[in-house]
Amino acid sequence: MANEIVELVKATPNILGQVYNDLAQPSVKAVGNALGTVFEFSTSFLLPVKLLNEKFKLNFTKRLNEYKEKLEQIPEEKRCEVHPQIGTPIIEKLSYTTNEEIADLFTTLLANASDIDMVNTAHPSFVNMIERMSPDEARLLYYLKGKEDIQYCTFNADVLEGKGFVTLLDHVTLLDSEVELIFQQNINAYLANFVSMGILKDMSGQSRMNKTIYNKIREKYNLKGIEEQLVPHSFKSISVKESYYLVTDLGKLLIKACIK
């Protein structure tokens, strides 16, 4: 068995032969041309050994086919070899990625790294950023395509005596009704993660001039009902602070590189 593994590792550049029966197919040859150097560097995570597992092989083949389909959409004269700095970690992640949204981000990034006109968008840091996302966060990233911001409100209740307030609703948005999420209760955590990665910037203290979204948030969270219930018996008044998350230049580049 040990000798078999050694031979498999030596055969890493011919990894396509373990996935496809017909290496002469133009689309398969295109994958080989784009990922040749990447496969040469893939010995670091022993891809050929992993392919001995049939379940692993099926998943990896599916992901490679998804990449192949995207590569076919790039004109042949526009295709280029993927730099191993970005291609090798993507291939590693794709080998065990089972979620469709996350896999699509990876394969689109890999396809853009194979495109002369788009390779400038494929920053190596994007691989780790995608890996730090949950499926819900991938859906939020798709939602952000073409958008400048996510507007939010914070509802504060002013105490009856003295100065001070209690936050009733913090950084509430319309996202839970605009994006189908698995865990809607985690929205603020997802947004905080995007801020930590530099995809979004919390513009706390600043607001947009157009109040349409802010008014919809007030209606959604029933500001009038809250005031009728709590003022003046429990609190002096309810104030609403308006602000937004800005999609950063890094965030826009990530979206351009990973989402068609």
Tab-separated table of C-alpha atoms in Angstrom:
chain	number	residue	atom	x	y	z
A	1	MET	CA	0.000	0.000	0.000
A	2	ALA	CA	2.856	2.380	0.851
A	3	ASN	CA	4.434	1.875	-2.574
A	4	GLU	CA	1.050	2.492	-4.219
A	5	ILE	CA	0.698	5.814	-2.406
A	6	VAL	CA	4.206	6.874	-3.431
A	7	GLU	CA	3.426	6.135	-7.058
A	8	LEU	CA	0.172	8.067	-6.843
A	9	VAL	CA	1.947	11.092	-5.464
A	10	LYS	CA	4.490	10.915	-8.284
A	11	ALA	CA	1.604	10.812	-10.751
A	12	THR	CA	-0.013	13.974	-9.421
A	13	PRO	CA	0.463	16.010	-12.641
A	14	ASN	CA	-1.604	13.311	-14.394
A	15	ILE	CA	-4.431	13.686	-11.918
A	16	LEU	CA	-6.947	14.257	-14.707
A	17	GLY	CA	-6.445	10.655	-15.725
A	18	GLN	CA	-7.918	9.586	-12.396
A	19	VAL	CA	-11.013	11.720	-13.000
A	20	TYR	CA	-11.658	11.509	-16.737
A	21	ASN	CA	-11.483	8.493	-19.017
A	22	ASP	CA	-11.026	10.494	-22.222
A	23	LEU	CA	-8.176	12.967	-21.818
A	24	ALA	CA	-8.374	13.872	-25.499
A	25	GLN	CA	-11.623	15.759	-25.070
A	26	PRO	CA	-11.010	19.464	-25.835
A	27	SER	CA	-12.717	20.543	-22.600
A	28	VAL	CA	-10.585	18.167	-20.514
A	29	LYS	CA	-7.422	19.305	-22.289
A	30	ALA	CA	-8.424	22.890	-21.518
A	31	VAL	CA	-8.633	22.020	-17.817
A	32	GLY	CA	-5.214	20.387	-18.025
A	33	ASN	CA	-3.717	23.458	-19.698
A	34	ALA	CA	-5.211	25.802	-17.102
A	35	LEU	CA	-4.430	23.701	-14.022
A	36	GLY	CA	-1.240	21.871	-15.055
A	37	THR	CA	1.071	23.745	-12.695
A	38	VAL	CA	-1.569	23.727	-9.965
A	39	PHE	CA	-1.736	19.930	-10.059
A	40	GLU	CA	2.065	19.767	-9.883
A	41	PHE	CA	1.910	21.626	-6.577
A	42	SER	CA	-0.993	19.561	-5.231
A	43	THR	CA	1.277	16.959	-3.628
A	44	SER	CA	1.076	19.075	-0.462
A	45	PHE	CA	-2.421	17.793	0.238
A	46	LEU	CA	-2.081	14.347	-1.377
A	47	LEU	CA	-4.989	14.693	-3.777
A	48	PRO	CA	-4.237	11.407	-5.600
A	49	VAL	CA	-4.410	9.515	-2.297
A	50	LYS	CA	-7.744	11.126	-1.439
A	51	LEU	CA	-9.110	10.081	-4.817
A	52	LEU	CA	-8.828	6.449	-3.700
A	53	ASN	CA	-11.987	7.159	-1.691
A	54	GLU	CA	-14.957	6.804	-4.036
A	55	LYS	CA	-17.172	9.322	-2.198
A	56	PHE	CA	-14.364	11.886	-2.243
A	57	LYS	CA	-13.711	11.200	-5.914
A	58	LEU	CA	-17.373	11.723	-6.846
A	59	ASN	CA	-17.480	15.085	-5.074
A	60	PHE	CA	-14.177	16.254	-6.562
A	61	THR	CA	-15.228	15.173	-10.055
A	62	LYS	CA	-18.463	17.134	-9.699
A	63	ARG	CA	-16.596	20.265	-8.685
A	64	LEU	CA	-14.041	19.874	-11.454
A	65	ASN	CA	-16.876	19.501	-13.975
A	66	GLU	CA	-18.460	22.701	-12.676
A	67	TYR	CA	-15.157	24.486	-13.209
A	68	LYS	CA	-14.805	22.890	-16.662
A	69	GLU	CA	-18.213	24.239	-17.695
A	70	LYS	CA	-17.221	27.748	-16.642
A	71	LEU	CA	-13.867	27.435	-18.394
A	72	GLU	CA	-15.658	26.484	-21.626
A	73	GLN	CA	-17.470	29.840	-21.505
A	74	ILE	CA	-14.138	31.667	-21.752
A	75	PRO	CA	-12.898	32.141	-25.356
A	76	GLU	CA	-9.893	29.927	-25.970
A	77	GLU	CA	-7.647	32.880	-26.782
A	78	LYS	CA	-8.555	34.436	-23.416
A	79	ARG	CA	-7.643	31.409	-21.284
A	80	CYS	CA	-4.474	31.397	-19.213
A	81	GLU	CA	-2.688	29.098	-16.810
A	82	VAL	CA	-3.800	29.489	-13.193
A	83	HIS	CA	-1.106	30.627	-10.792
A	84	PRO	CA	-0.558	27.929	-8.132
A	85	GLN	CA	-0.697	30.528	-5.345
A	86	ILE	CA	-4.434	30.812	-5.918
A	87	GLY	CA	-5.210	27.609	-7.813
A	88	THR	CA	-3.675	25.101	-5.397
A	89	PRO	CA	-5.657	26.175	-2.307
A	90	ILE	CA	-8.871	26.388	-4.360
A	91	ILE	CA	-8.413	22.834	-5.638
A	92	GLU	CA	-7.787	21.701	-2.070
A	93	LYS	CA	-10.966	23.384	-0.798
A	94	LEU	CA	-13.038	22.071	-3.721
A	95	SER	CA	-11.909	18.558	-2.939
A	96	TYR	CA	-14.040	18.499	0.227
A	97	THR	CA	-16.597	21.292	-0.332
A	98	THR	CA	-20.115	19.853	-0.492
A	99	ASN	CA	-22.219	23.001	-0.175
A	100	GLU	CA	-23.359	24.253	-3.577
A	101	GLU	CA	-23.210	28.000	-2.822
A	102	ILE	CA	-19.689	27.810	-1.404
A	103	ALA	CA	-18.505	25.559	-4.243
A	104	ASP	CA	-19.891	27.989	-6.819
A	105	LEU	CA	-17.869	30.832	-5.282
A	106	PHE	CA	-14.711	28.720	-5.490
A	107	THR	CA	-15.247	27.522	-9.068
A	108	THR	CA	-16.113	31.008	-10.304
A	109	LEU	CA	-12.978	32.375	-8.635
A	110	LEU	CA	-10.940	29.600	-10.259
A	111	ALA	CA	-12.513	30.317	-13.655
A	112	ASN	CA	-11.709	34.014	-13.358
A	113	ALA	CA	-8.138	33.099	-12.441
A	114	SER	CA	-8.103	31.261	-15.801
A	115	ASP	CA	-9.282	34.304	-17.768
A	116	ILE	CA	-6.804	36.902	-19.051
A	117	ASP	CA	-9.437	39.624	-18.728
A	118	MET	CA	-10.449	38.666	-15.161
A	119	VAL	CA	-7.282	37.306	-13.577
A	120	ASN	CA	-6.613	40.693	-11.946
A	121	THR	CA	-9.738	40.207	-9.796
A	122	ALA	CA	-8.640	36.815	-8.445
A	123	HIS	CA	-6.832	37.875	-5.271
A	124	PRO	CA	-5.278	34.977	-3.300
A	125	SER	CA	-6.857	36.197	-0.043
A	126	PHE	CA	-10.314	35.483	-1.458
A	127	VAL	CA	-9.781	31.739	-0.991
A	128	ASN	CA	-9.529	32.112	2.784
A	129	MET	CA	-12.397	34.610	2.835
A	130	ILE	CA	-14.715	32.123	1.131
A	131	GLU	CA	-13.576	29.399	3.525
A	132	ARG	CA	-14.619	31.638	6.429
A	133	MET	CA	-18.174	31.882	5.089
A	134	SER	CA	-21.162	29.769	6.007
A	135	PRO	CA	-23.746	28.847	3.344
A	136	ASP	CA	-25.943	31.676	4.643
A	137	GLU	CA	-23.098	34.146	4.246
A	138	ALA	CA	-22.536	32.939	0.684
A	139	ARG	CA	-26.189	33.773	0.000
A	140	LEU	CA	-25.687	37.215	1.507
A	141	LEU	CA	-22.697	37.744	-0.763
A	142	TYR	CA	-24.848	36.923	-3.812
A	143	TYR	CA	-27.430	39.400	-2.503
A	144	LEU	CA	-24.790	42.132	-2.321
A	145	LYS	CA	-23.950	41.945	-6.025
A	146	GLY	CA	-24.683	45.327	-7.555
A	147	LYS	CA	-25.512	46.908	-4.183
A	148	GLU	CA	-23.740	49.764	-2.447
A	149	ASP	CA	-24.904	49.155	1.100
A	150	ILE	CA	-27.143	47.437	3.619
A	151	GLN	CA	-29.163	49.969	5.588
A	152	TYR	CA	-30.086	49.335	9.207
A	153	CYS	CA	-31.813	50.896	12.208
A	154	THR	CA	-31.207	50.641	15.937
A	155	PHE	CA	-34.223	51.162	18.224
A	156	ASN	CA	-33.378	52.723	21.601
A	157	ALA	CA	-35.738	53.332	24.520
A	158	ASP	CA	-34.935	56.381	26.689
A	159	VAL	CA	-35.211	55.669	30.416
A	160	LEU	CA	-37.845	57.457	32.493
A	161	GLU	CA	-35.494	59.051	35.013
A	162	GLY	CA	-32.128	60.572	34.270
A	163	LYS	CA	-30.135	60.060	31.124
A	164	GLY	CA	-29.540	56.838	29.284
A	165	PHE	CA	-31.302	54.354	27.092
A	166	VAL	CA	-31.895	50.657	26.539
A	167	THR	CA	-31.331	49.157	23.094
A	168	LEU	CA	-34.442	47.245	22.066
A	169	LEU	CA	-33.440	46.288	18.517
A	170	ASP	CA	-29.859	46.495	17.319
A	171	HIS	CA	-28.741	46.849	13.676
A	172	VAL	CA	-32.031	45.531	12.257
A	173	THR	CA	-32.341	45.306	8.467
A	174	LEU	CA	-34.695	43.942	5.818
A	175	LEU	CA	-32.370	41.032	5.065
A	176	ASP	CA	-34.485	38.347	6.720
A	177	SER	CA	-37.296	39.083	4.256
A	178	GLU	CA	-35.051	39.618	1.222
A	179	VAL	CA	-32.633	36.676	1.509
A	180	GLU	CA	-33.628	33.084	2.208
A	181	LEU	CA	-31.389	32.101	5.099
A	182	ILE	CA	-31.099	28.886	7.073
A	183	PHE	CA	-30.439	30.684	10.357
A	184	GLN	CA	-32.035	34.125	10.204
A	185	GLN	CA	-31.272	34.741	13.867
A	186	ASN	CA	-27.560	34.892	12.951
A	187	ILE	CA	-27.821	37.849	10.551
A	188	ASN	CA	-25.943	40.289	12.789
A	189	ALA	CA	-23.188	37.723	13.338
A	190	TYR	CA	-22.895	37.228	9.572
A	191	LEU	CA	-22.642	40.964	9.003
A	192	ALA	CA	-20.044	41.267	11.763
A	193	ASN	CA	-18.021	38.539	10.039
A	194	PHE	CA	-18.204	40.457	6.763
A	195	VAL	CA	-16.987	43.574	8.584
A	196	SER	CA	-14.094	41.612	10.112
A	197	MET	CA	-13.054	40.436	6.627
A	198	GLY	CA	-13.289	43.919	5.146
A	199	ILE	CA	-16.215	43.100	2.850
A	200	LEU	CA	-18.438	45.594	4.662
A	201	LYS	CA	-17.741	48.702	6.736
A	202	ASP	CA	-20.124	49.721	9.506
A	203	MET	CA	-20.821	53.415	8.918
A	204	SER	CA	-22.282	53.912	12.400
A	205	GLY	CA	-23.290	57.526	12.971
A	206	GLN	CA	-23.898	58.193	9.286
A	207	SER	CA	-27.107	57.627	7.344
A	208	ARG	CA	-28.431	57.744	3.786
A	209	MET	CA	-30.504	60.727	2.659
A	210	ASN	CA	-33.159	58.547	1.038
A	211	LYS	CA	-35.340	57.313	3.916
A	212	THR	CA	-37.319	54.692	1.984
A	213	ILE	CA	-35.519	51.678	3.435
A	214	TYR	CA	-35.377	53.162	6.923
A	215	ASN	CA	-39.139	53.731	6.863
A	216	LYS	CA	-39.711	50.158	5.720
A	217	ILE	CA	-37.617	48.931	8.653
A	218	ARG	CA	-39.722	51.044	11.038
A	219	GLU	CA	-42.874	49.470	9.605
A	220	LYS	CA	-41.472	45.951	9.632
A	221	TYR	CA	-40.529	46.146	13.308
A	222	ASN	CA	-43.739	47.992	14.241
A	223	LEU	CA	-42.269	51.154	15.737
A	224	LYS	CA	-45.753	52.570	16.434
A	225	GLY	CA	-46.769	49.423	18.281
A	226	ILE	CA	-43.612	49.497	20.393
A	227	GLU	CA	-44.252	53.123	21.308
A	228	GLU	CA	-47.876	52.434	22.260
A	229	GLN	CA	-46.809	49.536	24.457
A	230	LEU	CA	-43.842	51.129	26.222
A	231	VAL	CA	-44.331	54.923	26.203
A	232	PRO	CA	-44.866	56.616	28.636
A	233	HIS	CA	-45.327	53.759	31.129
A	234	SER	CA	-41.909	52.112	30.855
A	235	PHE	CA	-39.832	54.609	28.879
A	236	LYS	CA	-39.919	58.321	28.034
A	237	SER	CA	-39.602	57.796	24.289
A	238	ILE	CA	-38.315	55.513	21.542
A	239	SER	CA	-35.579	56.852	19.269
A	240	VAL	CA	-34.369	55.282	16.020
A	241	LYS	CA	-30.776	55.617	14.886
A	242	GLU	CA	-30.307	55.181	11.118
A	243	SER	CA	-27.095	53.975	9.525
A	244	TYR	CA	-25.739	51.475	7.010
A	245	TYR	CA	-23.061	48.946	6.132
A	246	LEU	CA	-21.017	50.099	3.144
A	247	VAL	CA	-19.831	47.531	0.593
A	248	THR	CA	-16.076	48.227	0.465
A	249	ASP	CA	-13.845	48.243	-2.606
A	250	LEU	CA	-12.452	44.915	-1.407
A	251	GLY	CA	-15.978	43.574	-1.088
A	252	LYS	CA	-16.856	44.694	-4.606
A	253	LEU	CA	-13.715	43.046	-5.984
A	254	LEU	CA	-14.545	39.818	-4.132
A	255	ILE	CA	-18.070	39.824	-5.585
A	256	LYS	CA	-16.720	40.506	-9.083
A	257	ALA	CA	-14.211	37.664	-8.762
A	258	CYS	CA	-16.533	35.066	-7.253
A	259	ILE	CA	-20.019	35.741	-8.612
A	260	LYS	CA	-21.104	35.712	-12.254
